Short mmCIF file of C-alpha atoms in Angstrom, two decimals:
data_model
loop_
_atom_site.label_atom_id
_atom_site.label_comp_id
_atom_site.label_asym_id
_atom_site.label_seq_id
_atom_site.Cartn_x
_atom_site.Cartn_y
_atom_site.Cartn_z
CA UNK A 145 2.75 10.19 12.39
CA UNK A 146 0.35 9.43 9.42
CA UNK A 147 -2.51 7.31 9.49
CA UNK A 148 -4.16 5.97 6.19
CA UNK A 149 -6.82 3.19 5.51
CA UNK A 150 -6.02 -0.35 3.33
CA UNK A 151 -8.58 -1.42 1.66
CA UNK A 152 -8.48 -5.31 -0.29
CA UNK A 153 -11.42 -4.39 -2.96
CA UNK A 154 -10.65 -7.81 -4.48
CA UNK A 155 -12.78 -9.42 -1.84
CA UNK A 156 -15.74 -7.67 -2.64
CA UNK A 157 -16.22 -4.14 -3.86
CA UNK A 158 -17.52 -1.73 -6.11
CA UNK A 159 -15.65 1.35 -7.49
CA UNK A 160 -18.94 3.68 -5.78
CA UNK A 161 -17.65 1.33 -2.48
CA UNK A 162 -13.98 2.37 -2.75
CA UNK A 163 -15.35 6.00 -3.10
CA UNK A 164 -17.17 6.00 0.18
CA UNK A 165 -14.70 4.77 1.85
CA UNK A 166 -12.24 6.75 0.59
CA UNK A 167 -14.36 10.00 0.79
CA UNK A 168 -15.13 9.11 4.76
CA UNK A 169 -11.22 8.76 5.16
CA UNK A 170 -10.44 11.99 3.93
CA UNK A 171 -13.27 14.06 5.74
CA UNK A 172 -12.37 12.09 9.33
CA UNK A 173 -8.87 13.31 8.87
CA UNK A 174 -6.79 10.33 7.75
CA UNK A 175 -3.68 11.24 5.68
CA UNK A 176 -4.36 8.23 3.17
CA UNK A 177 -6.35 6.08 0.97
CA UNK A 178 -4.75 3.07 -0.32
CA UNK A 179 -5.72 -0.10 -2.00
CA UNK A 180 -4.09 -3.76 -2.86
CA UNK A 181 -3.35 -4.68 -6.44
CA UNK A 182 -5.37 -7.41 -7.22
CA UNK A 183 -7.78 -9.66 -9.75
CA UNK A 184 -9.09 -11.93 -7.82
CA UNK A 185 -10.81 -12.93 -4.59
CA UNK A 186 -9.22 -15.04 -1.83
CA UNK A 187 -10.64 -17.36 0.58
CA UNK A 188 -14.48 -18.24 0.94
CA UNK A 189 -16.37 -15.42 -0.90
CA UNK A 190 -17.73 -14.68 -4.75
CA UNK A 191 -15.79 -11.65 -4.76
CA UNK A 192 -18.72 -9.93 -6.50
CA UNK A 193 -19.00 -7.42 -8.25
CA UNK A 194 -15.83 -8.58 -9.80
CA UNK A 195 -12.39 -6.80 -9.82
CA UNK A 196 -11.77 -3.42 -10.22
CA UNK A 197 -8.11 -2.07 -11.91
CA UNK A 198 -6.03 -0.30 -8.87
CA UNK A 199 -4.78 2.39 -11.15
CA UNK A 200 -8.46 2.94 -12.89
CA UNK A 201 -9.84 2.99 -9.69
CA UNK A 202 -7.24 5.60 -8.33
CA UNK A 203 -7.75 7.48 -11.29
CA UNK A 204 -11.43 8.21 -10.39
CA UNK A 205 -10.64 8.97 -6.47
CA UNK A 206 -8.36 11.69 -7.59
CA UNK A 207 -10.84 13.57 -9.41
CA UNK A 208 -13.41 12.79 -6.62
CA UNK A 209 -11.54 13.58 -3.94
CA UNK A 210 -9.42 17.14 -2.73
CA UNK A 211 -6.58 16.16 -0.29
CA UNK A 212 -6.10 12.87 0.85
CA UNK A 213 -3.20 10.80 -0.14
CA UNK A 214 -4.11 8.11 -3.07
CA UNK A 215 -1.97 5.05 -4.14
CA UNK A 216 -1.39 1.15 -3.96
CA UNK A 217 -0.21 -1.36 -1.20
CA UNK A 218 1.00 -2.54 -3.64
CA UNK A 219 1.13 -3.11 -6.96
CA UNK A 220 2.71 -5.88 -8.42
CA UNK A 221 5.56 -6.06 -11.11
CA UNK A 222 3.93 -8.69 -13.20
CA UNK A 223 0.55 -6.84 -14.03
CA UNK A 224 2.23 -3.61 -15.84
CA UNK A 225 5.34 -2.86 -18.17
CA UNK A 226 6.78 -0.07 -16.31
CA UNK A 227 7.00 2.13 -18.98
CA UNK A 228 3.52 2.46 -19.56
CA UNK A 229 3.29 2.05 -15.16
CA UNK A 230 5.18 5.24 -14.88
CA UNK A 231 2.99 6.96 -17.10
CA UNK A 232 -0.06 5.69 -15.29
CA UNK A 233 1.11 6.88 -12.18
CA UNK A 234 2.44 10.16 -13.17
CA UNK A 235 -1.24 10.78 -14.78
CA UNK A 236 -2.88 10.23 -11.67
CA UNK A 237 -0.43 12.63 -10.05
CA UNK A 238 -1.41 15.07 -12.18
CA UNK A 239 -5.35 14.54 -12.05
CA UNK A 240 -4.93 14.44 -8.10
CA UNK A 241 -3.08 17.55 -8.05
CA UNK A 242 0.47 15.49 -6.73
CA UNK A 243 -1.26 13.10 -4.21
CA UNK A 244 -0.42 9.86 -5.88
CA UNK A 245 1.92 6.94 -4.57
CA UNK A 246 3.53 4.50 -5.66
CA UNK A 247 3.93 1.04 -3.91
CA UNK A 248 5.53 -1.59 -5.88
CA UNK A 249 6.33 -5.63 -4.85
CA UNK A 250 7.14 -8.57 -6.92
CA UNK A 251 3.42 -10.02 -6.71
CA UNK A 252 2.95 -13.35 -4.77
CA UNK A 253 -1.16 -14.86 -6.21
CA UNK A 254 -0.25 -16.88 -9.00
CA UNK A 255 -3.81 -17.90 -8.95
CA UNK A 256 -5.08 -14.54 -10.07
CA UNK A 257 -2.52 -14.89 -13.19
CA UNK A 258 -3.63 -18.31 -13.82
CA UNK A 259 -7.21 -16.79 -14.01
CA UNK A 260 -6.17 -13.98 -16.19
CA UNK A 261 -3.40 -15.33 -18.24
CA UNK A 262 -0.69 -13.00 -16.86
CA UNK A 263 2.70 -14.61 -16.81
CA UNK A 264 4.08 -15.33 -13.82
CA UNK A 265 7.76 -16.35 -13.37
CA UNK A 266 9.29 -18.12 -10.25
CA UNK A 267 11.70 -15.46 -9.78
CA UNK A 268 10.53 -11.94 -9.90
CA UNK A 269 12.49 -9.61 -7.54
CA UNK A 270 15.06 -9.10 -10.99
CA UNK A 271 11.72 -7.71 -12.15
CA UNK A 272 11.46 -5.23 -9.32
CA UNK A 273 14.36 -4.03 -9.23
CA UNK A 274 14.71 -3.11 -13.13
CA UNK A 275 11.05 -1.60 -12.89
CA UNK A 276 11.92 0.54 -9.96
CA UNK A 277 14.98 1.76 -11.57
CA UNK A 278 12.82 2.58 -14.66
CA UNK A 279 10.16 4.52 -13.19
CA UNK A 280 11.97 6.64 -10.77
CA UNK A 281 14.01 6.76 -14.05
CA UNK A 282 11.88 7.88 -16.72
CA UNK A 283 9.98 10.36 -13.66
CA UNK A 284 13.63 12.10 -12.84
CA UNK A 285 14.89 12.54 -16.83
CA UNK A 286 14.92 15.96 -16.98
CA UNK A 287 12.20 17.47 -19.79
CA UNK A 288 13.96 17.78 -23.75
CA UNK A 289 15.57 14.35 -22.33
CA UNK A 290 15.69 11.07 -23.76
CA UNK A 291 15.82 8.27 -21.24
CA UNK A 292 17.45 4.44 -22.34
CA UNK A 293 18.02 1.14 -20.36
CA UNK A 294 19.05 -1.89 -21.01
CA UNK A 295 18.50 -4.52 -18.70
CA UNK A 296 17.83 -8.30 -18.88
CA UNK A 297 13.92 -8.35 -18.74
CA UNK A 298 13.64 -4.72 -20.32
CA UNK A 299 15.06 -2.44 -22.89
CA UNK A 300 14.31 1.05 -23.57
CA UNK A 301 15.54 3.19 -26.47
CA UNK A 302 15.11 7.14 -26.36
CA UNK A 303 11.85 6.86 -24.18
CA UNK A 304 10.77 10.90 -23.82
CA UNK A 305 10.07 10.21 -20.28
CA UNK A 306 7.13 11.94 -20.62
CA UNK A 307 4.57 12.85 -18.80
CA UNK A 308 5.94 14.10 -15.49
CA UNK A 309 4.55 14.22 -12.26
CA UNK A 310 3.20 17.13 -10.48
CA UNK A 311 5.78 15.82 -7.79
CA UNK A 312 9.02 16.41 -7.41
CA UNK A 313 9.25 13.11 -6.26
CA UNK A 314 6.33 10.43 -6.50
CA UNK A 315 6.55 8.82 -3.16
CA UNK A 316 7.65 5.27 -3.56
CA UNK A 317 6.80 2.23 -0.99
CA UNK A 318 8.63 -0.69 -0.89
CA UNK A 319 8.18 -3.31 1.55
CA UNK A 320 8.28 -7.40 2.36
CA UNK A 321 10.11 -9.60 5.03
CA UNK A 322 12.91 -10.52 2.94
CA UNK A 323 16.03 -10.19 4.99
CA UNK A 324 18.64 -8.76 2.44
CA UNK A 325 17.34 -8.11 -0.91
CA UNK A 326 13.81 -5.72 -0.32
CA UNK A 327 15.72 -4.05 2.03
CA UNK A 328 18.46 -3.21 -0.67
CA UNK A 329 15.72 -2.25 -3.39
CA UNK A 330 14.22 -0.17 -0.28
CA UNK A 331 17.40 1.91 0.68
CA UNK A 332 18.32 2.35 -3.52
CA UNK A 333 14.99 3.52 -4.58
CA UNK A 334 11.83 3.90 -2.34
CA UNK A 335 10.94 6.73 -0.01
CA UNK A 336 8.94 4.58 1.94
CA UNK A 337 9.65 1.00 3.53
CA UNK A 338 6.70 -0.92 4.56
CA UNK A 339 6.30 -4.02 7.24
CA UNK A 340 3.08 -6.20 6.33
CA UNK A 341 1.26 -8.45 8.73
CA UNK A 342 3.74 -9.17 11.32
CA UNK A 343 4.28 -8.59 15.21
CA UNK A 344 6.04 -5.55 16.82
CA UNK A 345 8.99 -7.43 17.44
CA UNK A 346 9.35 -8.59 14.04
CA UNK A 347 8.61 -5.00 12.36
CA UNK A 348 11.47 -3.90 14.81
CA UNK A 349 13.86 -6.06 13.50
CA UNK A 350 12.80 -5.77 9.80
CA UNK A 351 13.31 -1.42 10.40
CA UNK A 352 16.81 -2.61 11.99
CA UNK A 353 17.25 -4.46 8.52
CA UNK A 354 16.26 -1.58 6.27
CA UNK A 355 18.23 0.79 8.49
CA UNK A 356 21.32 -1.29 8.13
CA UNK A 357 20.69 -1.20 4.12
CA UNK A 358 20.48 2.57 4.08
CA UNK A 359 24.18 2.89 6.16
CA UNK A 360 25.61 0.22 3.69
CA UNK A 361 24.64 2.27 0.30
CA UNK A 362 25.44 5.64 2.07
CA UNK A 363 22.25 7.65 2.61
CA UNK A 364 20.63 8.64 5.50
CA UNK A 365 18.65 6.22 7.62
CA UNK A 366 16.16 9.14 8.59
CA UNK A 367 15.16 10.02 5.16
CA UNK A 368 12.91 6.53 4.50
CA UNK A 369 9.95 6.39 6.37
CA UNK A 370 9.01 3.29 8.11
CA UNK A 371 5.32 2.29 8.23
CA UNK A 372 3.21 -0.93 9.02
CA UNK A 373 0.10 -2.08 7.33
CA UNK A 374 -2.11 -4.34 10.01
CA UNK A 375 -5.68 -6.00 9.51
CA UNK A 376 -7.74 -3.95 12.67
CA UNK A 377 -10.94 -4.52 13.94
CA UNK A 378 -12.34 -1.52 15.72
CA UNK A 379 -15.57 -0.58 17.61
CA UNK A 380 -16.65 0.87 20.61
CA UNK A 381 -18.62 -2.10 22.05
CA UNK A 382 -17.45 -5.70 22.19
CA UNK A 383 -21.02 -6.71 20.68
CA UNK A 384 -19.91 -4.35 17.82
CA UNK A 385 -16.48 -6.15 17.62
CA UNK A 386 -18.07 -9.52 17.32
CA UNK A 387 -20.91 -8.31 14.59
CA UNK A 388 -17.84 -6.85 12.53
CA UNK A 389 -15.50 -10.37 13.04
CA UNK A 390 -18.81 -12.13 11.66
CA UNK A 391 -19.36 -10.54 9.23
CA UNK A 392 -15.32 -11.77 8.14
CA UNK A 393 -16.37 -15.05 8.75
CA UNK A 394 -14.18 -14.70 11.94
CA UNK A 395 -14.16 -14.07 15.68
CA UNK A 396 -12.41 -12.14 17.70
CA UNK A 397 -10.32 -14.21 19.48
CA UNK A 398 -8.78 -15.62 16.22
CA UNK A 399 -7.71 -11.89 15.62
CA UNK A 400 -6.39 -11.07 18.71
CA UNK A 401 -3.14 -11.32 18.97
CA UNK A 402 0.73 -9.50 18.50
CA UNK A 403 -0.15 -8.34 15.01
CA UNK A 404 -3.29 -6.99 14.46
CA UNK A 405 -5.36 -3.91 15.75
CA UNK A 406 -8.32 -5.00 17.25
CA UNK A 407 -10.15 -3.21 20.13
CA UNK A 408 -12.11 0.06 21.17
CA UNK A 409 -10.03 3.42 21.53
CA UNK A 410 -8.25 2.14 23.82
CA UNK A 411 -6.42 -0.28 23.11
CA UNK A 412 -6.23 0.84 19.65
CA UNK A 413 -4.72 3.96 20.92
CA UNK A 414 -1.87 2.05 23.18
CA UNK A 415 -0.90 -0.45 20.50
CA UNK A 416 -0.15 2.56 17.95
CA UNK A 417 1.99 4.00 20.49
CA UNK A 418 3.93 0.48 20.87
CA UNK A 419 4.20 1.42 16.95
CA UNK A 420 5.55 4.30 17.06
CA UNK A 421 8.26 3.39 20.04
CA UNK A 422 9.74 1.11 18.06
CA UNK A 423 9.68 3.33 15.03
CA UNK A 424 6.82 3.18 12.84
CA UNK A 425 6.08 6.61 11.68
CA UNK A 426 2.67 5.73 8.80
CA UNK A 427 0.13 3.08 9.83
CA UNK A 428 -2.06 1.54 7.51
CA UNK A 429 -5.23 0.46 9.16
CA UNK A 430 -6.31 -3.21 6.84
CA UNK A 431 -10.24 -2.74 6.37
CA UNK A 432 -11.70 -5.96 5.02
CA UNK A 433 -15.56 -5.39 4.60
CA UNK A 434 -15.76 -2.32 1.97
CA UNK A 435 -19.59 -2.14 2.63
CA UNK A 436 -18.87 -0.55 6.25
CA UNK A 437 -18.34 2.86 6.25
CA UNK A 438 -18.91 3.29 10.33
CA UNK A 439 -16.01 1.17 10.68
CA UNK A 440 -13.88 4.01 9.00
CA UNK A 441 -16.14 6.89 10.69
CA UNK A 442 -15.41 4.75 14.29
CA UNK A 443 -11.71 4.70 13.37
CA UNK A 444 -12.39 8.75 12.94
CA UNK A 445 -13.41 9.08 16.29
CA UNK A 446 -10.38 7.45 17.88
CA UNK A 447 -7.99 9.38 15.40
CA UNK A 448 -7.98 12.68 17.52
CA UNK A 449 -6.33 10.54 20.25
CA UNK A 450 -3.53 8.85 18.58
CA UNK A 451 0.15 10.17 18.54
CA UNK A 452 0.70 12.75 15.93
#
């Protein structure tokens, strides 16, 4: 099992913010540090200091940090060409020493391209799937190799597919609900499929889905990981609980429920094993308020006791 904190920076957060955070996360133990790709606050909230660039941002980590896994939950096709994405990506590989991943999704705000004047098309997963079969492309070209496609959104001509990544293979997370397609794109390209926000019986069925994809395009169930990302609320005390679900402009009952992880070590430490029996083998513990580290150094203290 794998553990690795989600972090939404577009709600509020520096890039000295995202480095605490991310910092804590790697001396506590955690496997990951991963961010959303996104411009522009949602909900109530100024959003201030602004937005900060995922790939900018992960850029800086990896020189600032030793170990800890770096990369996006996720980024979305709209926001990058993936030429230039693949070289992005394989640069941070190489200034994180081949820590960097790679998740990728269609993008869903069209309020945050409205705001930046980034095109957004109804119909986008055409647009993942050529980009994913460009960058894990251009990445496996072998080196004196040209690398060409021809597609209906994108055309390449003798691109040197250069520079590589320190990885054989930069990890590659693809995720959603969608019942046929994302799990297609999933068992093709990614290393990683991802379930988002949704109950343990629905992230059973959605692995089902995937696992059905893989056996349909012949490869091997076993080699995609399955992981879930889930908002959590953690503390020792309930007073604690209820100062952190203020502080979200929330309570605690609103985010109890099936989905979320929301408790002391307890309870937090029974509802990852629920995870893991029904296949989840990376969670991604959804931290809203970037300005509270002891919510990550909390989450440290119940790491020791969760299934490895």
């Amino acid at each position: 099992m794998e553990y690795c904190i989600f972090t939404e920076p577009q709600q509020g957060a520096s890039y000295d913010d995202q480095l605490a955070f991310a910092q804590a996360a790697e001396r506590l133990g955690f496997d990951g540090f991963f961010r959303s790709d996104h411009y522009l606050h949602m909900g109530d909230g100024d959003g201030l200091p602004g937005p900060t660039d995922a790939w900018t941002t992960l850029a800086g980590l990896a020189r600032e940090t030793s170990r800890i896994r770096l990369g996006t939950l996720v980024s979305s096709v709209t926001y990058r060409v993936p030429g230039l994405l693949a070289i992005q990506v394989a640069q941070v590989d190489a200034m994180s020493g081949g820590r960097a991943e790679l998740g990728l999704g269609t993008g869903w705000f069209g309020r945050e391209h409205e705001a930046y004047g980034i095109p957004f098309p109804a119909k986008r997963f055409d647009l993942l799937e050529e980009q994913l079969e460009i960058v894990t492309g251009l990445w496996s070209t072998p080196v004196s190799r040209t690398y060409s496609f021809a597609g209906e959104h994108y055309r390449l001509t003798d691109a040197p597919a250069l520079p590589k990544p320190v990885q054989s293979r930069v990890p590659v997370i693809v995720g959603g609900g969608g019942p046929k397609r994302t799990p297609e794109l999933a068992a093709r390209f990614a290393t990683e499929f991802n379930v988002g926000f949704r109950s343990e019986t629905e992230s059973a069925e959605k692995f089902a889905g995937v696992r059905a994809a893989c056996e349909r395009v012949g490869r091997d169930p076993e080699s995609l990981k399955l992981s879930v990302a889930l908002p959590t609320l953690a503390a020792a005390s309930v007073p604690e609980l209820e100062r952190r679900a203020e502080n979200l402009g929330r309570t605690i009952e609103e985010l109890h429920g099936d989905v979320n992880i929301v408790g002391s070590r307890d309870e937090i430490v029974a509802k990852v094993e629920r995870l893991v029996a029904i296949g989840a083998q990376r969670v991604y513990f959804q931290l809203m308020d970037l300005q509270d580290v002891s919510h990550v150094e909390y989450l440290g203290e119940v790491l020791p006791h969760l299934p490895r």
